XYZ file of C-alpha atoms in Angstrom:
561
model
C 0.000 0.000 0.000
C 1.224 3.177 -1.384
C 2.329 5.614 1.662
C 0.829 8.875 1.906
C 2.837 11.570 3.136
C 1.856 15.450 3.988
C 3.935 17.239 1.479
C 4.709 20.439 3.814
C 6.645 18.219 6.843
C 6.518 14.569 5.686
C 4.812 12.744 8.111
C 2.127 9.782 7.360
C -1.426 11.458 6.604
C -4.038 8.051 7.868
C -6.827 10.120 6.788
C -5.575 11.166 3.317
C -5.881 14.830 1.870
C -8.506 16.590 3.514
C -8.245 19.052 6.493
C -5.829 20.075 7.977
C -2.282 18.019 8.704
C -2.705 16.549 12.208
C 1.490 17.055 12.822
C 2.364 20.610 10.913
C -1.370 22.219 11.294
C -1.155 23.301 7.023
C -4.014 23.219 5.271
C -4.507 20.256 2.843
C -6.973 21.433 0.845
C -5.998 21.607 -3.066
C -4.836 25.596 -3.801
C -3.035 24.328 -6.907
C -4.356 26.156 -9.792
C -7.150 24.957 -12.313
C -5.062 22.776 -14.510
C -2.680 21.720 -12.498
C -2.742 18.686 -10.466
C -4.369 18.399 -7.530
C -2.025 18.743 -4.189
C -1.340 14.937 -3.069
C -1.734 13.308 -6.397
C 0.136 9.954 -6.259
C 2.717 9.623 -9.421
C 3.693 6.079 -9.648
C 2.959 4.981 -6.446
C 6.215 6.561 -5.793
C 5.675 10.482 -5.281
C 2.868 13.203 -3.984
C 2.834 16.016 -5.776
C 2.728 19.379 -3.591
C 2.344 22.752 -4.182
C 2.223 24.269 -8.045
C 5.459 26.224 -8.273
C 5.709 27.752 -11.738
C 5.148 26.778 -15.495
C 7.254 27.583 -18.531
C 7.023 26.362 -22.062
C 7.892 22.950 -21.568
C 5.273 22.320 -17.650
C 4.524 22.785 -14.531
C 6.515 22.589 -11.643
C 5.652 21.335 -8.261
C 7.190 20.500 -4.980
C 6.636 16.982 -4.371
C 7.847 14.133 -1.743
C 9.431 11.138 -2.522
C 6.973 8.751 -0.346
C 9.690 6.375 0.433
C 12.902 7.978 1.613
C 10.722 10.903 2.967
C 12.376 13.206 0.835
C 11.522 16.232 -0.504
C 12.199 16.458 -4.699
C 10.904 18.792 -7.469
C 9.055 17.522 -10.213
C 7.926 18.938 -13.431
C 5.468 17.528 -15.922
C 5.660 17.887 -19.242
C 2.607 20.673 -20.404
C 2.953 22.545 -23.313
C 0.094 25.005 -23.060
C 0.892 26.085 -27.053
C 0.008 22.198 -27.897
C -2.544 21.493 -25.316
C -6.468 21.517 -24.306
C -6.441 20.293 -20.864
C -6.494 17.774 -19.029
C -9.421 15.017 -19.015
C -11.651 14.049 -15.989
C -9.105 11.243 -15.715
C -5.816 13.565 -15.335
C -4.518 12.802 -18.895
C -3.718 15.325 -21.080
C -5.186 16.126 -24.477
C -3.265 17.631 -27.296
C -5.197 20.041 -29.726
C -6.438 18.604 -32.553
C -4.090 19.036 -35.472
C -1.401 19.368 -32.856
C -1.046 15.079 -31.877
C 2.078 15.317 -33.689
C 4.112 17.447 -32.937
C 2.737 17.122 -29.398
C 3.998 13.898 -29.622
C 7.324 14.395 -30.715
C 8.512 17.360 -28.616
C 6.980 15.137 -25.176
C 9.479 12.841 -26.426
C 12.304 15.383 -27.313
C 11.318 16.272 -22.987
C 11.895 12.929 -21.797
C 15.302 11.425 -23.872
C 16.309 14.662 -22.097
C 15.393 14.097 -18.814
C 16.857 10.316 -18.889
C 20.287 11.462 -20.363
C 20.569 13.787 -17.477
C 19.339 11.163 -15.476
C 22.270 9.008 -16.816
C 24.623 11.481 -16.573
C 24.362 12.836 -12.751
C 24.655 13.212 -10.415
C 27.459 15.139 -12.029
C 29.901 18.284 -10.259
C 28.006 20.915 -11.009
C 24.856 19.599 -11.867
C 21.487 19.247 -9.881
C 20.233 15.550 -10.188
C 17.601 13.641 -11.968
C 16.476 11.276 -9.630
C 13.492 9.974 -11.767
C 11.765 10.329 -14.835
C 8.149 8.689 -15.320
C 4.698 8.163 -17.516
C 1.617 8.865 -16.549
C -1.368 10.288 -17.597
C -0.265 10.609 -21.344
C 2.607 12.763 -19.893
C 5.974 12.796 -18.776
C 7.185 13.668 -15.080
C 10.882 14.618 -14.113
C 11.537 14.389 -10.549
C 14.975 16.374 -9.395
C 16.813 16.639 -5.805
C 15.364 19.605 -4.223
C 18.524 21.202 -2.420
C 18.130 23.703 0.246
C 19.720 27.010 -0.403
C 19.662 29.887 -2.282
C 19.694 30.815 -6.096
C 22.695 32.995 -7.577
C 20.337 35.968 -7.958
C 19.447 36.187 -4.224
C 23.064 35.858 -3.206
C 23.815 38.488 -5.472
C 21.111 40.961 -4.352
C 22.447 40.414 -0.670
C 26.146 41.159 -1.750
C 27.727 45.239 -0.967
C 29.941 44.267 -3.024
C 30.805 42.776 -6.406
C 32.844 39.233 -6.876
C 36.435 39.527 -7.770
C 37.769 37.313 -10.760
C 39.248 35.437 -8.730
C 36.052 34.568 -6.314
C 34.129 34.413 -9.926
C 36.302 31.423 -11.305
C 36.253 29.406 -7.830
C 32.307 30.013 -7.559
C 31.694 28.991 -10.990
C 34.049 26.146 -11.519
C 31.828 23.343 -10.341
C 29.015 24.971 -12.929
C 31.415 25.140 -16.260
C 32.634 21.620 -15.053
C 29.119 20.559 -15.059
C 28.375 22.113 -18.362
C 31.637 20.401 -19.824
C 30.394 17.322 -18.949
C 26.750 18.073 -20.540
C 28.727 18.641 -23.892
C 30.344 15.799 -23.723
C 27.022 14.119 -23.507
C 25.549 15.853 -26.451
C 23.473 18.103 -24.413
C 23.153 21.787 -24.581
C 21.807 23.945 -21.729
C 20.725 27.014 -23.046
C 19.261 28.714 -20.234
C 22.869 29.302 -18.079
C 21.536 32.665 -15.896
C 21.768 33.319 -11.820
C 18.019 32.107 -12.097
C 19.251 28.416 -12.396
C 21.960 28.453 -10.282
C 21.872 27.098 -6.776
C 24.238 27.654 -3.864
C 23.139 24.967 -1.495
C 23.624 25.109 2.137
C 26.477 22.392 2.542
C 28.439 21.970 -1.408
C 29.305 23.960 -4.421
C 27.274 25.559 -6.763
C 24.765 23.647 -9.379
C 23.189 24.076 -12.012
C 19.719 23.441 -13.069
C 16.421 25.010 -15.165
C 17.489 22.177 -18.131
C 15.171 22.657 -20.523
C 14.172 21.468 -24.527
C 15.808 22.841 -27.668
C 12.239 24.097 -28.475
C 12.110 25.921 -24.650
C 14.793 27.793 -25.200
C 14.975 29.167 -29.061
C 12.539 32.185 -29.821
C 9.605 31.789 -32.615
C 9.744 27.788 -31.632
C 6.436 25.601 -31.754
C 7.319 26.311 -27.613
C 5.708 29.411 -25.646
C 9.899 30.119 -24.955
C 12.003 30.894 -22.062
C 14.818 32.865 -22.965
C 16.743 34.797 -19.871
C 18.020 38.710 -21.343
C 21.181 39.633 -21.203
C 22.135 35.579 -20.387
C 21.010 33.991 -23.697
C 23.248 34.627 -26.797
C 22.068 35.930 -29.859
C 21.295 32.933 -32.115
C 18.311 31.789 -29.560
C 15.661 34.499 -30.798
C 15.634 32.637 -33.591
C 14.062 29.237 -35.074
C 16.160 30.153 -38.096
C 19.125 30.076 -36.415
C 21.008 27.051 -34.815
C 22.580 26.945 -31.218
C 25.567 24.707 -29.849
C 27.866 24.914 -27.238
C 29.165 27.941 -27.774
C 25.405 29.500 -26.579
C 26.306 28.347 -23.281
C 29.762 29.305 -23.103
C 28.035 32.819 -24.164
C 25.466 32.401 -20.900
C 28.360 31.218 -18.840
C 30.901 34.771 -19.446
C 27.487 36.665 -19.015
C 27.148 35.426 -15.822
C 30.898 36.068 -15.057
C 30.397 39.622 -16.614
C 27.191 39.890 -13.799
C 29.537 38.515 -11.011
C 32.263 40.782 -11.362
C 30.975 43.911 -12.747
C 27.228 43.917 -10.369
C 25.346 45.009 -14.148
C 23.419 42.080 -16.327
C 24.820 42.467 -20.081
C 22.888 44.258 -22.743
C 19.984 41.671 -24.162
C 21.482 40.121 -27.693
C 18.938 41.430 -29.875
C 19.398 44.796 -28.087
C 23.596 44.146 -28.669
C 22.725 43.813 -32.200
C 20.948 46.328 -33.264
C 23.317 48.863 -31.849
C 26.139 47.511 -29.639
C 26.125 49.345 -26.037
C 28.024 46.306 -24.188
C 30.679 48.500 -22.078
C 34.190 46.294 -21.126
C 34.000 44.374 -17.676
C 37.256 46.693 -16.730
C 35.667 49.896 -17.766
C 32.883 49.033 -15.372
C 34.788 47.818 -12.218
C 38.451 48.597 -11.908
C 39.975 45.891 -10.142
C 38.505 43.426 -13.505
C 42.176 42.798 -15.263
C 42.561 43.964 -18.919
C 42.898 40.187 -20.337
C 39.934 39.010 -17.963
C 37.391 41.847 -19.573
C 38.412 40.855 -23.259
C 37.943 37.234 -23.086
C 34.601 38.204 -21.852
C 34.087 39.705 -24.752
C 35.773 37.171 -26.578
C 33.262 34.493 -25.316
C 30.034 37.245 -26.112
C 30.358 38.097 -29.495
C 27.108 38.455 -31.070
C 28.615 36.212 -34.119
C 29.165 32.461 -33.113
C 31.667 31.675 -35.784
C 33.969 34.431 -34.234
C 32.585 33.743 -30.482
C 35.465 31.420 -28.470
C 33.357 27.846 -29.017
C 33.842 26.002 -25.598
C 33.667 25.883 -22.021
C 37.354 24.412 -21.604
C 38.736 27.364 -23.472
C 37.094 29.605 -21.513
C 38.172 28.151 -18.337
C 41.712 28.540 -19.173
C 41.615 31.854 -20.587
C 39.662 33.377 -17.131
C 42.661 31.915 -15.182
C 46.232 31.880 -17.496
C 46.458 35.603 -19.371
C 49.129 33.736 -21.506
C 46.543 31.323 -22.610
C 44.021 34.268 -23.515
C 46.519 36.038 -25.062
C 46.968 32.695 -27.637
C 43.308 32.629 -27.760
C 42.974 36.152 -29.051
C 42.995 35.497 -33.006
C 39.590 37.438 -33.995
C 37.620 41.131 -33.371
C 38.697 44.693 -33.528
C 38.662 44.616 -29.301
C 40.583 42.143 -29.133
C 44.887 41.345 -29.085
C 45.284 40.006 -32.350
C 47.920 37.198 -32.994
C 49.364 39.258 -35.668
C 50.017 42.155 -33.335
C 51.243 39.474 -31.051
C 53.954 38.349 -33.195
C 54.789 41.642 -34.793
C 55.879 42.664 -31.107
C 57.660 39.775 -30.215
C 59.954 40.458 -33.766
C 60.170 43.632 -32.640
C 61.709 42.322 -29.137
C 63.612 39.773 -31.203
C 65.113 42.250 -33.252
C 66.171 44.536 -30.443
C 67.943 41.885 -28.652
C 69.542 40.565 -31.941
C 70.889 44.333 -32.323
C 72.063 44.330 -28.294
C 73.723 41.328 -29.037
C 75.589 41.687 -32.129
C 76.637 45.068 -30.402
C 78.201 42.998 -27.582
C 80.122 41.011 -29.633
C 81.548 43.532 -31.634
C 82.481 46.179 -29.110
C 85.516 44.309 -27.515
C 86.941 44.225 -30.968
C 85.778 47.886 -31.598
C 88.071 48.825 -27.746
C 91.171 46.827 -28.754
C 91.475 48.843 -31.879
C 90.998 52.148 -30.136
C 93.392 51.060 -27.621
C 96.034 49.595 -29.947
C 97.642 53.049 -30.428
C 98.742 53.908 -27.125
C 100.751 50.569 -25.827
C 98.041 49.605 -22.580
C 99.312 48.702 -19.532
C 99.550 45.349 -18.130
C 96.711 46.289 -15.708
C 94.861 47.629 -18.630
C 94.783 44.780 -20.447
C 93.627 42.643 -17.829
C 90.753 44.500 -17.356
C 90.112 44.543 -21.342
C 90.314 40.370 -21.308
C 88.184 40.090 -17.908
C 85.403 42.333 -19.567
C 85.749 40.228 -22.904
C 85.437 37.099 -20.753
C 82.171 38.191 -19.359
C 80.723 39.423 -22.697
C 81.333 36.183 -24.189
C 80.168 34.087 -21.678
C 76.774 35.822 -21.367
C 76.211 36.059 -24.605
C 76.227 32.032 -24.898
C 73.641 31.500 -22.719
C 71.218 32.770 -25.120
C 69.405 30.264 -27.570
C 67.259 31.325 -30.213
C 64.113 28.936 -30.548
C 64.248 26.701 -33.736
C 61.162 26.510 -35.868
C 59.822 22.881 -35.824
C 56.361 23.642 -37.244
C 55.566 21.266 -40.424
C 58.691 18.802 -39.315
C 57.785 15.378 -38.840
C 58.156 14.548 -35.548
C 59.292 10.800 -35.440
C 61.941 11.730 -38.464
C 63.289 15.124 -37.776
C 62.736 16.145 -34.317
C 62.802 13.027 -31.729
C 66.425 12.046 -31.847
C 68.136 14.831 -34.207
C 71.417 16.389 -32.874
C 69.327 19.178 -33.863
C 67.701 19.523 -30.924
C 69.735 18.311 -28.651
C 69.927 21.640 -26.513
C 66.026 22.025 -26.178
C 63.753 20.098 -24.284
C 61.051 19.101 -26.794
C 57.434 18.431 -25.293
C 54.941 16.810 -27.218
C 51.197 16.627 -27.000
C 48.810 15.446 -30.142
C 45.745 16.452 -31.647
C 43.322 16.081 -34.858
C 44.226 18.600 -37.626
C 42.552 17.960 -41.093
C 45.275 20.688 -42.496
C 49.119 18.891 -41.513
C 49.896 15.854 -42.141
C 49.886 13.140 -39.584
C 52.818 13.275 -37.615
C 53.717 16.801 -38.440
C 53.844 19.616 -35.779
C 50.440 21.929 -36.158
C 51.930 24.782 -33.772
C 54.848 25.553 -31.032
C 55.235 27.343 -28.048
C 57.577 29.663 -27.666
C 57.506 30.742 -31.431
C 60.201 30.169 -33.241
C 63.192 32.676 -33.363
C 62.200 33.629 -29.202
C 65.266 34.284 -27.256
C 65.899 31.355 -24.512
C 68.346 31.736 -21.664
C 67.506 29.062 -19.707
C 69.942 25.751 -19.916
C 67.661 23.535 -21.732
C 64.621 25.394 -22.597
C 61.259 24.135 -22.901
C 59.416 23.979 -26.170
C 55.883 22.507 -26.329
C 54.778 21.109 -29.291
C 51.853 19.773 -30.828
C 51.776 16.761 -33.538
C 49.290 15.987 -35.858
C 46.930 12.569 -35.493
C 45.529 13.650 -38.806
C 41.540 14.290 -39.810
C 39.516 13.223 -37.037
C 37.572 10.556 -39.015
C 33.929 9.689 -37.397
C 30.897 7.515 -38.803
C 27.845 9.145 -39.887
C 25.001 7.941 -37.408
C 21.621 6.948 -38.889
C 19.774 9.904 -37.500
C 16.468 9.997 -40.345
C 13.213 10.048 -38.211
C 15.059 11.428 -35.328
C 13.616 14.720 -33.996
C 15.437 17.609 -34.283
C 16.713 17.802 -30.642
C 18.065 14.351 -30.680
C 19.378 14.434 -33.943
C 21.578 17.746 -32.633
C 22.890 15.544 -29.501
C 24.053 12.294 -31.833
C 26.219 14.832 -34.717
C 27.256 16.958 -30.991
C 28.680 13.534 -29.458
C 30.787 12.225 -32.433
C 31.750 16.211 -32.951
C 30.199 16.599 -36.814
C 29.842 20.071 -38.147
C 26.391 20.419 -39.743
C 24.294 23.288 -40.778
C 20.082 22.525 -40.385
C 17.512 23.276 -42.666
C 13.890 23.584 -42.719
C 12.099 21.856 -45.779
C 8.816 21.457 -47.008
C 6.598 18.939 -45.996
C 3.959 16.916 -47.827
C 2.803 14.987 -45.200
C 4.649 11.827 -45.188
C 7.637 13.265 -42.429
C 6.749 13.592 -38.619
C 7.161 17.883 -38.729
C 10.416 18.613 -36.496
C 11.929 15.234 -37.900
C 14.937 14.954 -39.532
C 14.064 13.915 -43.673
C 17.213 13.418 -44.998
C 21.192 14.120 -44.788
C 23.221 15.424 -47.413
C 26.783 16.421 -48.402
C 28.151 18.330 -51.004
C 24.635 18.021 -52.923
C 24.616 14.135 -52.358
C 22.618 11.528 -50.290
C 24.605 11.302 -47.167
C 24.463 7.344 -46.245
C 24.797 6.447 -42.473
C 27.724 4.646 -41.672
C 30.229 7.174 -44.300
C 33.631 8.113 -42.644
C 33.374 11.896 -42.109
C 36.141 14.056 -41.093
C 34.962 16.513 -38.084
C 37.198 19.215 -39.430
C 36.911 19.482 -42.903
C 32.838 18.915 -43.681
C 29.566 19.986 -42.978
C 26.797 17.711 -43.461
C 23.391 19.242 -44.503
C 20.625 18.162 -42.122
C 17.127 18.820 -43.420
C 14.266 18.964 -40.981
C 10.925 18.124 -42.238
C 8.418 21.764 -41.563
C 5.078 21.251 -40.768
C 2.567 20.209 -43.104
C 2.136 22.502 -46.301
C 4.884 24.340 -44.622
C 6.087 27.419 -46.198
C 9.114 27.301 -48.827
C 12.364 26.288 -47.582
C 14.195 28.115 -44.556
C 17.894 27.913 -44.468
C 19.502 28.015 -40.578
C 22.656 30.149 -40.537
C 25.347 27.527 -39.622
C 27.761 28.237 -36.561
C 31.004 28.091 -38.733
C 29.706 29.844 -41.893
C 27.769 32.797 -41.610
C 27.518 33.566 -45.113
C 26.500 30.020 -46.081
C 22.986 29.951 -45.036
C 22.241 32.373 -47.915
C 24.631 31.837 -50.401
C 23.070 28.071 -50.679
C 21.141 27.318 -52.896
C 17.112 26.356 -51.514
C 16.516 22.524 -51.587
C 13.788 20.594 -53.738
C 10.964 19.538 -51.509
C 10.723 16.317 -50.706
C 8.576 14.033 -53.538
């Protein structure tokens, strides 16, 4: 027999819901609104539902008690009001007709999501999905209900704004969190103080996860988008999101830590571009710190930095931003970057060729009148300590485009440098080759046996083309995210005979893309084309992340026969 609990101080109700609690004194009586379900519903024999708590695009949200650990959780049903009539006199709920569909298809787009986060936490950084359930031609999501406080509270009882360094250590567990949700295949897009909690006893966590269609403007979705937190390409259908929209949300939020002001909304940004630097706002914000805020915010994702691990490093190492800084008027450009270090390099060359030619330059001089013998001891002491500093100093080699195994590992070459190497994918060198070095080459060295950090092709990143046809939209996003496939989405026409928000087909280059193909990750961009609704309007092309002149430059595809 299920056990009924009073949802306001968890004790055993013998008399059910009715009255008032014999052990707290609270009124059981249903308040939730019309709509909603009733306070003490039993979900699965497994959960009462308490007090209504808020809806959004996606549900409703209610306190609720887990009946057997005597625990309170959150749970949120899935209720789209834009696809919905109501419930019946049983509970369940009945899409609008015409809507079955797509009503369909985005509850299910709501519950893969809730069981991969389910899957995935608990998780640093993350609030946890305990449960995830069917009932009454619905889906419920129950998550831990942690006692504290949300970001935006703590903030309003601050006198003072965070430092950068109190910024980074509050927000580490989040980005970790969010690293791990990319790695997953999932995308947050709703990062904002809102949904983060400070509990009493732990680090921060995040939580408001919500659908693809919850969180993108003109969606099927009444949307939730947070201003000044969600990046540009979310007021848009048109447009497509990735990971780089959270590592947008997740500077904004830094900006809003250390600066006390919430950023200028996106579609505000641009239309005319008021965002003022973090260091012209607050002081004590470092130079570097300010512009790879602004790095991560661009209003244009190609040029935005594209994830969460980047950013991480940048906040903390201002060598590592400086690397990072390759794109945008604002920014230090690597060009500028290099042109100062020749600069440096050529000054020192100068100093140095100086030295060695000025003990020549003194003999000469000093040839004339015969020196004495104390004079020319001092002359060969001073030449002895020129010539002695001046081989100390090593001048970086340049070992970009060498092959590693054949010209670097065990040359003679090299024998004076310590040679550190890492590898990655590169679609450009050739396996084996090194992509980039650090210092440059032609840097000045005066350490013993300096340090130079390499990195060496693995060649293209080669990945098999999942079977993603039928999948919706949302789920089709999370398999190309996982394996790390470029793709640009478009909307096509439908006929009828594809589930609207479904992906139809896959191409590349203009041809049938067959599941199964060897892609490389950094060289193509498969074409996804997601079926419209029925008698949908003409073909709508979505802006791609690493092309922004793509979208319209292609040409519209032939609907569907």
């Amino acid at each position: 027999m299920t056990k009924i609990l009073c949802p306001f101080c968890l004790e055993p109700l013998e008399d059910g819901f009715h009255g008032d609690c014999p052990h707290c004194g609270r009124s059981l009586e249903n308040h939730n609104p019309e709509g909603a379900l009733p306070l003490g519903t039993q979900l699965g024999e497994r959960y009462t539902v308490g007090e209504y708590l808020s809806a959004d695009g996606d549900g409703l949200a209610y306190r609720g008690v887990e009946n057997e650990t005597r625990r309170f959780v959150l749970i949120k049903e899935y209720f789209p009001v834009t696809l919905c009539n109501g419930r019946s006199p049983e509970g369940a709920l009945m899409p609008k007709e015409g809507r079955e569909v797509l009503f369909k298809t985005s509850r299910m787009d709501f519950q893969d999501l809730y069981v991969d986060l389910k899957n995935l936490t608990p998780a640093t950084g993350l609030s946890q999905i305990l449960d995830v359930l069917e009932e009454n031609n619905t889906v419920y999501a129950v998550e831990e209900n942690e006692k504290g406080m949300t970001l935006t509270h703590y903030l309003s009882l601050r006198s003072r704004n965070l430092t950068p360094s109190e910024a980074r250590t509050l927000l580490q567990p989040v980005m970790e969190g969010v690293i791990q949700l990319h790695k997953a295949g999932l995308i947050h897009r709703g990062i904002c103080p809102d949904n983060i909690l400070l509990p009493i006893d732990g680090s921060a966590r995040l939580t408001g996860y919500g659908t693809l269609a919850l969180r993108t403007g003109g969606s099927e979705l009444k949307s939730q988008l947070y201003a000044g937190y969600a990046a540009p390409e979310q007021y848009s259908a048109a447009e497509f999101s990735g990971r780089y929209t959270d590592v947008y949300a997740l500077a904004a939020v830094t900006y809003r830590l250390v600066t006390g002001q919430t950023p200028v909304a996106a579609p505000q940004r641009k239309v005319r571009d008021s965002l003022e630097s973090a260091h012209s706002l607050e002081n004590g914000v470092p130079t570097y710190f300010a512009q790879v805020l602004a790095c991560a915010m661009r209003l244009d994702p190609a040029k935005r930095m594209q994830t969460v691990p980047e950013l991480m490093s940048a906040l903390t190492d201002p060598s590592v931003a400086n690397a990072m800084f390759e794109r945008g008027d604002n920014q230090i450009s690597t060009k500028k970057i290099l042109g100062a270090s020749m600069v440096v390099i050529f000054v020192l060359a100068g100093l140095l060729l100086w030295s060695l030619l000025a003990p020549r330059g003194s003999e000469e001089q000093t040839a004339k009148p015969t020196p004495t013998p104390a004079s020319a001891a001092g002359a060969g002491e001073a030449s002895s300590s020129d010539s002695s500093d001046n081989s100390d100093l090593l001048i970086v080699p340049d070992l970009v485009g060498k092959n590693y195994a054949t010209e670097i590992k065990n040359s003679d070459l090299y024998q004076k440098y310590r040679v550190v190497m890492t590898e990655d994918y590169s679609s450009e060198v050739e396996e084996g080759c090194v992509i980039s070095q650090d210092p440059l080459a032609g840097t000045l060295q005066t350490e013993e046996t300096p340090i130079i950090q390499i990195v060496v092709s693995k060649g293209p990143n080669l990945v098999e083309m999942p079977n993603i046809v039928g999948f919706t939209q949302d789920n089709a996003i999370k398999l190309l995210d996982a394996k790390g496939i470029q793709y640009r989405m478009e909307i096509m026409a439908n006929d009828g005979q594809y589930a609207a928000g479904c992906v139809a087909k896959c191409e590349l280059d203009g041809q049938n893309l067959e599941p199964g193909r060897k892609l490389d990750t950094g060289n193509v961009i498969v074409t996804v084309y997601i079926a419209g609704e029925r008698d949908d309007s003409p073909t709508v092309s979505v802006q791609p992340a690493g092309d922004p002149d793509a979208a319209s430059a292609a040409p519209s595809p032939t609907p569907a026969a």
